[in-house]
XYZ file of C-alpha atoms in Angstrom:
640
model
C 75.525 123.452 132.081
C 77.596 121.239 129.797
C 76.347 118.116 131.557
C 72.762 119.293 131.160
C 73.311 119.782 127.422
C 74.850 116.331 127.164
C 71.859 114.767 128.886
C 69.516 116.578 126.518
C 71.414 115.264 123.510
C 71.329 111.725 124.873
C 67.619 111.992 125.568
C 66.922 113.387 122.083
C 68.962 110.671 120.402
C 67.307 107.948 122.446
C 63.856 109.300 121.572
C 64.809 109.496 117.874
C 66.035 105.905 117.806
C 62.963 104.676 119.661
C 60.730 106.596 117.241
C 62.298 105.231 114.048
C 62.304 101.692 115.482
C 58.605 102.017 116.267
C 57.948 103.363 112.757
C 59.870 100.510 111.144
C 58.072 97.850 113.161
C 54.742 99.506 112.429
C 55.380 99.424 108.670
C 56.568 95.801 108.795
C 53.783 94.464 110.979
C 50.921 96.460 109.483
C 51.981 95.557 105.941
C 52.175 91.893 106.815
C 48.785 91.870 108.542
C 47.015 93.917 105.843
C 48.286 91.717 103.016
C 46.066 88.853 101.908
C 47.382 85.492 103.121
C 48.264 84.507 99.566
C 50.450 87.605 99.129
C 52.243 87.417 102.456
C 55.976 86.552 102.279
C 57.509 83.796 104.377
C 57.523 84.622 108.071
C 61.280 83.966 108.190
C 61.929 86.458 105.403
C 59.636 89.026 107.017
C 61.472 88.607 110.315
C 64.859 89.026 108.637
C 63.555 92.024 106.703
C 62.428 93.605 109.999
C 65.755 92.888 111.679
C 67.757 94.896 109.108
C 66.445 98.348 110.214
C 66.759 97.314 113.843
C 70.453 96.571 113.249
C 70.857 99.986 111.629
C 69.127 101.685 114.576
C 71.323 99.896 117.122
C 74.458 100.769 115.174
C 73.280 104.379 114.962
C 73.222 104.514 118.764
C 76.771 103.157 118.910
C 77.993 105.493 116.154
C 76.503 108.460 117.988
C 78.372 107.442 121.135
C 81.840 106.699 119.709
C 81.932 108.299 116.259
C 83.927 111.439 115.435
C 80.817 113.215 114.112
C 77.046 112.560 113.959
C 76.730 112.191 110.162
C 77.017 108.356 109.997
C 74.476 107.923 112.795
C 72.034 110.242 111.042
C 72.442 108.338 107.797
C 71.652 105.096 109.624
C 68.520 106.665 111.104
C 67.456 107.879 107.652
C 67.989 104.354 106.318
C 65.534 102.996 108.900
C 62.908 105.525 107.814
C 63.341 104.688 104.106
C 63.360 100.890 104.651
C 59.738 100.483 103.479
C 58.370 96.926 103.118
C 56.580 96.137 99.857
C 53.540 94.829 101.743
C 53.231 98.153 103.543
C 53.349 100.024 100.237
C 50.957 97.693 98.402
C 48.293 97.190 101.051
C 48.548 100.137 103.446
C 49.827 103.209 101.609
C 48.537 102.314 98.145
C 44.971 103.223 98.990
C 45.970 106.848 99.571
C 46.454 108.507 96.203
C 48.195 111.571 97.551
C 50.727 109.460 99.533
C 51.766 106.416 97.508
C 53.391 108.246 94.521
C 55.781 110.028 96.920
C 56.450 106.849 98.912
C 57.041 105.007 95.641
C 59.502 107.690 94.570
C 61.629 107.346 97.720
C 61.177 103.657 98.531
C 64.652 102.841 97.136
C 66.262 105.785 98.916
C 67.684 103.378 101.506
C 70.132 102.131 98.871
C 71.385 105.684 98.229
C 71.752 106.266 101.961
C 73.646 103.003 102.376
C 75.967 103.904 99.522
C 76.753 107.310 101.016
C 77.301 105.636 104.393
C 79.958 103.447 102.795
C 81.551 106.473 101.146
C 81.950 108.340 104.442
C 83.518 105.304 106.111
C 85.447 105.643 108.426
C 85.993 109.396 108.482
C 82.371 110.449 108.694
C 82.515 112.765 105.687
C 83.177 112.693 101.933
C 86.935 113.106 101.751
C 87.945 113.079 98.081
C 86.565 114.009 94.682
C 85.568 110.462 93.757
C 83.346 110.174 96.811
C 81.679 113.509 96.140
C 81.063 112.722 92.464
C 79.501 109.345 93.258
C 77.303 110.879 95.948
C 76.150 113.645 93.583
C 75.293 111.116 90.842
C 73.336 108.990 93.307
C 71.384 111.972 94.585
C 70.753 113.243 91.045
C 69.307 109.961 89.775
C 67.250 109.680 92.968
C 65.706 113.078 92.300
C 65.023 112.086 88.668
C 63.405 108.863 89.827
C 61.261 110.678 92.405
C 60.085 113.311 89.933
C 59.447 110.722 87.203
C 57.478 108.459 89.523
C 55.335 111.249 90.950
C 54.634 112.741 87.497
C 54.173 109.561 85.427
C 53.242 106.599 87.661
C 49.667 105.312 87.720
C 47.856 102.372 89.275
C 48.350 100.350 86.093
C 52.152 100.719 86.339
C 52.189 98.738 89.579
C 50.103 95.589 89.003
C 50.853 94.155 92.451
C 49.265 97.170 94.143
C 45.579 98.064 94.243
C 46.528 101.736 94.207
C 44.330 104.782 94.183
C 44.617 107.220 91.248
C 47.698 109.428 91.260
C 46.597 113.058 91.657
C 50.055 114.325 90.644
C 50.157 112.511 87.313
C 50.693 114.820 84.339
C 50.976 112.289 81.502
C 50.745 108.631 80.627
C 54.168 107.500 79.422
C 54.655 103.877 80.508
C 57.780 103.367 78.367
C 59.479 106.439 79.772
C 58.487 105.451 83.289
C 59.844 101.945 82.696
C 63.101 103.381 81.381
C 63.466 105.651 84.407
C 62.661 102.790 86.770
C 65.053 100.243 85.240
C 67.748 102.874 84.620
C 67.614 104.040 88.213
C 68.119 100.529 89.499
C 70.847 99.760 86.974
C 72.803 102.949 87.645
C 72.424 102.439 91.385
C 73.695 98.852 91.148
C 76.575 100.035 88.969
C 77.533 102.709 91.464
C 77.506 100.167 94.271
C 79.731 97.826 92.286
C 82.079 100.721 91.522
C 82.258 101.671 95.184
C 82.824 98.060 96.208
C 85.602 97.552 93.642
C 87.320 100.787 94.641
C 87.118 99.903 98.315
C 88.470 96.411 97.625
C 91.376 97.744 95.558
C 92.229 100.261 98.243
C 92.137 97.493 100.816
C 94.386 95.180 98.792
C 96.893 97.904 97.948
C 96.671 99.584 101.318
C 99.122 99.393 104.154
C 98.579 97.512 107.377
C 96.930 100.535 109.098
C 94.613 101.076 106.126
C 93.567 97.430 106.129
C 93.087 97.455 109.875
C 90.664 100.374 109.651
C 88.668 98.970 106.694
C 88.963 95.309 107.570
C 85.263 94.221 107.419
C 83.503 96.665 105.155
C 84.757 95.279 101.786
C 83.248 91.853 102.449
C 79.828 93.230 103.371
C 79.824 95.765 100.548
C 80.834 93.286 97.844
C 78.146 90.838 98.963
C 75.495 93.514 98.919
C 76.642 94.955 95.573
C 76.524 91.493 94.005
C 73.006 90.958 95.228
C 72.023 94.445 94.022
C 73.226 93.603 90.497
C 71.347 90.330 90.488
C 68.162 91.970 91.719
C 68.460 94.803 89.166
C 68.932 92.289 86.361
C 65.957 90.262 87.568
C 63.791 93.367 87.736
C 64.801 94.401 84.229
C 63.860 90.923 83.014
C 60.537 91.116 84.891
C 61.425 88.112 87.017
C 61.593 87.653 90.773
C 64.944 86.806 92.447
C 65.053 83.584 94.392
C 64.440 83.445 98.114
C 68.063 82.504 98.800
C 69.401 85.539 96.923
C 67.014 87.855 98.672
C 68.010 86.425 102.069
C 71.724 86.826 101.316
C 71.078 90.405 100.198
C 69.375 91.198 103.509
C 72.214 89.684 105.509
C 74.782 91.626 103.470
C 72.836 94.827 103.998
C 72.682 94.267 107.763
C 76.471 93.730 107.764
C 77.140 97.253 106.439
C 76.347 99.201 109.655
C 77.958 96.491 111.760
C 81.134 96.852 109.701
C 80.969 100.616 110.077
C 80.672 100.435 113.844
C 83.446 97.833 114.004
C 85.719 100.245 112.156
C 84.801 103.075 114.531
C 85.524 100.835 117.499
C 88.900 99.933 116.008
C 89.785 103.589 115.513
C 88.659 104.375 119.047
C 90.811 101.544 120.319
C 93.781 103.019 118.460
C 93.177 106.334 120.217
C 93.017 104.496 123.532
C 96.448 103.029 122.807
C 97.843 106.558 122.902
C 97.311 106.350 126.685
C 99.444 103.201 126.704
C 101.994 105.148 124.690
C 102.076 107.756 127.445
C 102.692 105.057 130.048
C 105.678 103.794 128.125
C 107.175 107.256 127.640
C 106.007 109.032 130.785
C 109.581 109.373 132.085
C 110.824 111.182 129.000
C 111.159 110.902 125.258
C 113.732 108.148 124.773
C 113.985 108.411 121.021
C 114.421 104.763 120.126
C 111.765 103.588 122.561
C 109.365 106.306 121.450
C 109.521 105.364 117.765
C 109.135 101.674 118.572
C 106.196 102.279 120.917
C 104.513 104.590 118.404
C 104.777 102.003 115.616
C 103.280 99.393 117.932
C 100.462 101.696 119.068
C 99.517 102.693 115.506
C 100.193 99.209 114.094
C 102.230 100.876 111.409
C 105.765 99.558 111.031
C 106.482 102.284 108.490
C 106.242 105.028 111.109
C 109.381 107.139 111.377
C 110.093 109.820 113.980
C 112.628 112.569 113.255
C 113.758 114.883 116.043
C 114.693 118.498 115.605
C 118.283 119.374 116.475
C 118.641 123.062 117.112
C 122.416 123.169 116.786
C 122.363 121.476 113.372
C 119.121 122.994 112.176
C 117.738 119.715 110.828
C 115.661 116.670 111.707
C 117.403 113.410 112.590
C 116.209 109.957 113.600
C 116.997 108.142 116.844
C 120.409 107.069 115.531
C 121.313 110.610 114.467
C 120.826 110.101 110.724
C 119.338 113.130 108.942
C 115.883 112.909 107.429
C 115.717 111.910 103.770
C 113.018 113.477 101.620
C 112.308 110.030 100.179
C 111.139 108.868 103.614
C 107.950 110.890 103.170
C 107.175 109.504 99.758
C 104.097 107.982 98.265
C 101.527 106.672 100.685
C 102.900 108.615 103.655
C 102.083 111.897 105.335
C 104.084 114.096 107.686
C 102.784 115.213 111.055
C 104.803 118.127 112.495
C 104.946 118.372 116.272
C 105.838 121.689 117.887
C 105.942 123.078 121.396
C 103.228 125.465 122.647
C 105.606 128.328 121.838
C 105.963 127.160 118.235
C 109.438 125.655 118.496
C 109.806 122.462 116.420
C 110.081 119.198 118.315
C 109.747 116.371 115.813
C 108.249 115.115 112.557
C 106.210 111.915 112.455
C 106.109 110.219 109.054
C 103.084 107.910 109.048
C 100.822 106.013 106.724
C 98.437 108.291 104.861
C 95.502 106.172 105.974
C 95.949 107.525 109.492
C 95.272 111.054 108.222
C 91.585 110.144 108.245
C 91.774 109.881 112.006
C 92.961 113.331 113.031
C 91.826 112.821 116.611
C 94.276 109.931 116.836
C 97.082 112.014 115.365
C 96.246 114.898 117.675
C 96.533 112.481 120.585
C 99.899 111.275 119.308
C 101.120 114.867 118.973
C 99.985 115.691 122.491
C 101.603 112.520 123.813
C 104.916 113.389 122.172
C 104.801 116.980 123.401
C 103.959 115.849 126.917
C 106.665 113.190 126.799
C 109.287 115.719 125.703
C 108.119 118.156 128.375
C 108.216 115.389 130.993
C 111.736 114.468 129.948
C 112.851 118.093 130.034
C 111.202 118.738 133.384
C 112.600 115.499 134.773
C 116.111 116.440 133.660
C 115.739 119.927 135.118
C 114.382 118.517 138.363
C 117.139 115.922 138.650
C 119.745 118.568 137.918
C 118.226 120.899 140.507
C 117.999 118.129 143.103
C 121.575 117.147 142.414
C 122.677 120.753 142.865
C 120.699 120.984 146.120
C 122.192 117.683 147.322
C 125.700 118.819 146.475
C 125.054 122.176 148.136
C 123.798 120.491 151.308
C 126.768 118.154 151.289
C 129.141 121.096 150.933
C 127.407 122.801 153.843
C 127.792 119.690 156.008
C 131.421 119.313 154.984
C 132.061 122.984 155.758
C 130.399 122.533 159.149
C 132.513 119.498 159.942
C 135.647 121.309 158.856
C 134.698 124.231 161.098
C 134.113 121.791 163.963
C 137.522 120.245 163.463
C 139.163 123.644 163.269
C 137.446 124.852 166.447
C 138.318 121.615 168.257
C 141.921 121.908 167.066
C 142.127 125.551 168.101
C 140.721 124.745 171.529
C 143.082 121.801 171.945
C 146.201 123.530 170.665
C 145.363 127.042 171.898
C 143.137 127.680 174.908
C 143.503 124.174 176.349
C 147.317 124.248 176.191
C 147.388 127.711 177.747
C 145.130 126.577 180.578
C 147.323 123.519 181.146
C 150.388 125.756 181.217
C 148.587 128.111 183.619
C 147.752 125.156 185.855
C 151.397 124.058 185.930
C 152.480 127.582 186.877
C 149.874 127.725 189.607
C 151.075 124.365 190.897
C 154.662 125.638 191.022
C 153.486 128.781 192.791
C 151.535 126.750 195.338
C 154.564 124.527 196.034
C 156.807 127.577 196.437
C 154.329 129.229 198.817
C 154.112 126.050 200.857
C 157.934 125.820 201.073
C 158.062 129.423 202.297
C 155.468 128.742 204.948
C 152.712 130.747 203.308
C 149.945 128.201 203.892
C 147.084 130.612 203.300
C 148.483 131.554 199.910
C 149.135 127.907 199.071
C 145.543 126.981 199.989
C 144.171 129.797 197.827
C 146.327 128.647 194.928
C 145.069 125.077 195.399
C 141.486 126.308 195.201
C 142.356 128.210 192.001
C 143.979 125.081 190.595
C 140.785 123.115 191.352
C 138.651 125.740 189.638
C 141.015 125.718 186.687
C 140.824 121.911 186.438
C 137.014 122.056 186.400
C 137.106 124.666 183.644
C 139.649 122.617 181.726
C 137.418 119.552 182.076
C 134.407 121.477 180.746
C 136.528 122.821 177.905
C 137.594 119.295 176.974
C 133.966 118.136 177.079
C 133.015 121.060 174.860
C 135.806 120.276 172.417
C 134.773 116.616 172.395
C 131.178 117.571 171.584
C 132.281 119.800 168.751
C 134.423 117.107 167.088
C 135.890 114.177 169.037
C 139.582 113.599 168.610
C 139.074 109.826 168.676
C 136.905 110.059 165.551
C 139.695 111.731 163.621
C 142.352 109.381 164.952
C 140.650 105.999 164.978
C 137.347 106.448 163.192
C 134.081 104.953 164.338
C 135.808 101.869 165.744
C 137.140 103.964 168.623
C 134.647 106.825 168.706
C 131.408 104.829 169.018
C 132.515 102.689 171.997
C 133.838 105.791 173.734
C 130.570 107.581 172.983
C 128.546 104.659 174.355
C 130.694 104.617 177.490
C 129.572 108.157 178.350
C 125.847 107.271 178.025
C 124.109 106.837 181.423
C 122.107 103.906 180.002
C 124.096 100.647 179.642
C 124.896 100.212 175.940
C 126.025 97.081 174.105
C 128.168 98.049 171.112
C 128.784 95.826 168.113
C 130.818 96.990 165.139
C 132.044 95.076 162.087
C 135.632 95.236 160.858
C 136.095 97.039 157.528
C 138.253 99.940 156.290
C 138.136 103.620 157.108
C 135.290 105.599 155.598
C 135.321 109.143 154.238
C 135.443 111.737 156.995
C 131.998 113.101 156.073
C 130.398 109.657 156.408
C 132.171 108.975 159.688
C 131.217 112.294 161.235
C 127.599 111.939 160.091
C 127.407 108.417 161.536
C 129.024 109.551 164.816
C 126.646 112.440 165.401
C 123.645 110.283 164.398
C 124.596 107.743 167.097
C 125.359 110.546 169.564
C 121.974 112.217 169.108
C 120.125 108.904 169.244
C 121.863 107.851 172.466
C 121.150 111.288 173.931
C 117.439 110.719 173.215
C 117.679 107.257 174.754
C 119.108 108.781 177.933
C 116.586 111.660 178.059
C 113.287 110.239 176.876
C 113.196 106.456 176.444
C 113.221 105.372 180.141
C 115.227 102.416 178.857
C 117.371 100.117 180.978
C 119.352 98.841 178.029
C 120.447 99.956 174.581
C 122.263 98.374 171.655
C 124.341 99.948 168.924
C 125.263 98.055 165.766
C 127.373 99.351 162.901
C 128.164 97.266 159.825
C 128.635 97.517 156.084
C 125.986 95.900 153.897
C 126.783 96.007 150.208
C 127.721 99.592 149.454
C 125.958 101.019 152.508
C 127.000 101.744 156.051
C 124.172 100.639 158.357
C 123.759 101.971 161.882
C 121.148 100.479 164.192
C 120.451 101.964 167.629
C 117.860 100.070 169.677
C 116.541 100.401 173.238
C 113.981 98.652 175.431
C 112.247 101.844 176.497
C 108.655 103.056 176.331
C 108.643 103.733 172.555
C 106.386 106.272 170.916
C 109.302 108.242 169.442
C 109.105 110.340 166.269
C 111.707 111.781 163.941
C 109.968 115.162 163.753
C 110.170 115.801 167.482
C 113.115 117.909 168.533
C 115.622 119.859 166.523
C 118.407 117.377 167.249
C 116.919 114.511 165.245
C 115.760 116.873 162.522
C 119.347 118.029 162.184
C 120.530 114.426 161.941
C 117.874 113.694 159.315
C 119.162 116.635 157.281
C 122.791 115.518 157.653
C 121.994 111.947 156.625
C 119.894 113.112 153.686
C 122.697 115.444 152.584
C 125.025 112.469 152.049
C 122.351 110.459 150.212
C 121.292 108.372 153.190
C 118.011 107.578 154.906
C 116.653 107.120 158.425
C 113.958 104.670 159.443
C 112.372 104.745 162.891
C 110.268 101.991 164.447
C 108.839 102.886 167.828
C 105.628 101.132 168.887
C 104.451 102.233 172.294
C 105.703 100.002 175.082
C 108.042 98.030 172.792
C 111.141 100.192 172.590
C 112.597 102.197 169.737
C 114.812 101.187 166.802
C 116.535 103.778 164.629
C 118.143 102.483 161.421
C 120.430 104.743 159.417
C 121.700 103.834 155.952
C 124.368 105.840 154.174
C 126.568 105.158 151.153
C 129.796 103.757 152.560
C 132.011 104.783 149.628
C 134.744 102.600 151.121
C 138.276 103.635 150.317
C 141.676 102.372 151.398
C 143.121 104.583 154.133
C 145.620 102.421 156.043
C 147.947 105.377 156.318
C 145.526 107.147 158.653
C 146.277 107.031 162.359
C 144.468 104.273 164.178
C 143.309 102.499 161.034
C 145.249 99.393 162.031
C 142.830 96.498 162.138
C 140.112 98.454 160.369
C 137.300 100.862 160.972
C 134.710 98.684 162.660
C 135.348 95.869 165.119
C 132.705 93.243 165.831
C 131.616 92.654 169.397
C 130.759 89.105 168.489
C 129.667 86.907 165.557
C 126.208 88.402 165.729
C 127.272 92.037 165.593
C 126.160 92.625 162.008
C 122.589 91.675 162.850
C 120.861 94.391 164.834
C 118.237 92.060 166.231
C 120.707 89.379 167.320
C 121.149 90.798 170.837
C 117.908 90.269 172.686
C 118.994 89.620 176.256
C 120.454 92.392 178.419
C 124.095 91.976 179.341
C 126.951 94.029 180.636
C 127.758 97.253 178.838
C 130.698 96.713 176.526
C 132.832 99.260 174.751
C 135.005 97.233 172.416
C 138.255 98.726 171.157
C 140.314 97.558 168.148
C 142.267 94.395 168.726
C 140.469 93.433 171.951
C 137.575 91.382 170.629
C 135.936 89.478 173.450
C 137.439 91.699 176.173
C 134.540 93.916 177.254
C 135.126 96.992 179.334
C 132.543 97.258 182.110
C 130.761 100.588 182.717
């Protein structure tokens, strides 16, 4: 529905512009053709005279599209209608007595329209008392001129025109008519000069933003006002201005709508820079950066931003200095910015010239509110994520501690009791054998075998819960031992460094364990490689195989659990597994290296290199014998 209404407006505006352009060209061409050859103006002047309304019509289309309201565009359209060529009046309209007095009374209305157009620049409406007074005077004298012309003008008062009798004429008063005619032109020229001078003074005294908005209009207006004065003086003296002056006047007049549209485009461009302001401050309202970016966007170095501090109950700048009442002095306005709930956020002290562009200021307010909200939401999100990360890390740490406790309880409790039971059974079997009770001895031997199998399974279970080697010697001992239990031959390469935090070591161990388990179960590989090294502040684990590929991190709860563990310590997992080309799993975690030489098994360090190429996961490309390398035995592989 809204789009349909927009299309209707566009169609109506296009038809209006086309209609007034056709009317203007009709008046220009018909007047030129109907005039006797001796009375026709130069073709160059006629062409320039016809171009002026066309410029106004084109600028009206632009003003309708980008202006804050339709008033300027309508004034430009009205100018085109009132831009009546003299030849059209003399030789086309003059023969109609009931038409030409009215046309004569409004034929200078274009000047009034142009003056009001300048007054509404760039806001689109009459903003102050001076503008309204000038507009009222112009309209009043225009009405007086129209009434006087219709009531007093006759064919003899316009020698250039072969006009029909005026049916509206009520009296013959040539002196009064002359006074009204000359006075109208003189007052109009005076008003234009007054407007031009005021605009020029405002431009000279104005700030950079004020000059930027009104940067072209003073030149065009002063040129046109000067020509208007010259033409009024020439008319009062019953002389004709020179061709050069008339040409300059036309060019100056055509520059007025162009200047207006240029100002609108500049204001629109300023509003577009608010989007750039949002890009700069999209991550939050950094106070110093925000004020600097705002001054650059508005091209107003005098802009000041004061932020509300709830605890102090006052506004302060980016450096924490309280707001001074003198900061919002002459030539400046204050724009308060509040949250949707009405809570104060900031005050923007800006050049008063920007008050004319409330859409720009509304955009700035919205940008600041959104920036503050983004900063607040970002802080809340980061705080929440940090709490979640810490919570997950505490959960992992608690799980590892529970694993260690269970492993310790099994080792020191049930395992020791089973070992003691086995020793007692062995003594009982020996005693039975010495006493000749072979059947009893054989039964005890079978019980001892069953007990050994159970003890072996218990040790395997304890190792899976938390390997003792990991606690004693770290990854340098645990990873080779882990690789040695994998049914697929594994080449292990580890780099010598110091012991890592227990949480990092346990996470790395179980990541390698789960990955090797997947290699054994699913990869159909004949070879695997494990690399562990420290790169910068990160511990890097690379597990690679030459299997069938096609693996995925979201398949199976084991890898999902490892992904969660790695993410809980601030790490990441990357998997590359093209079909038929093997699988590579790369784990990165913050190493957080710390000295721990007092720990058992730390000796030569946490990680021991299997060769000079151990730090590079892709260095080993040819299959070789499986090697589990222990600390201090570099170059002495243990075959599996």
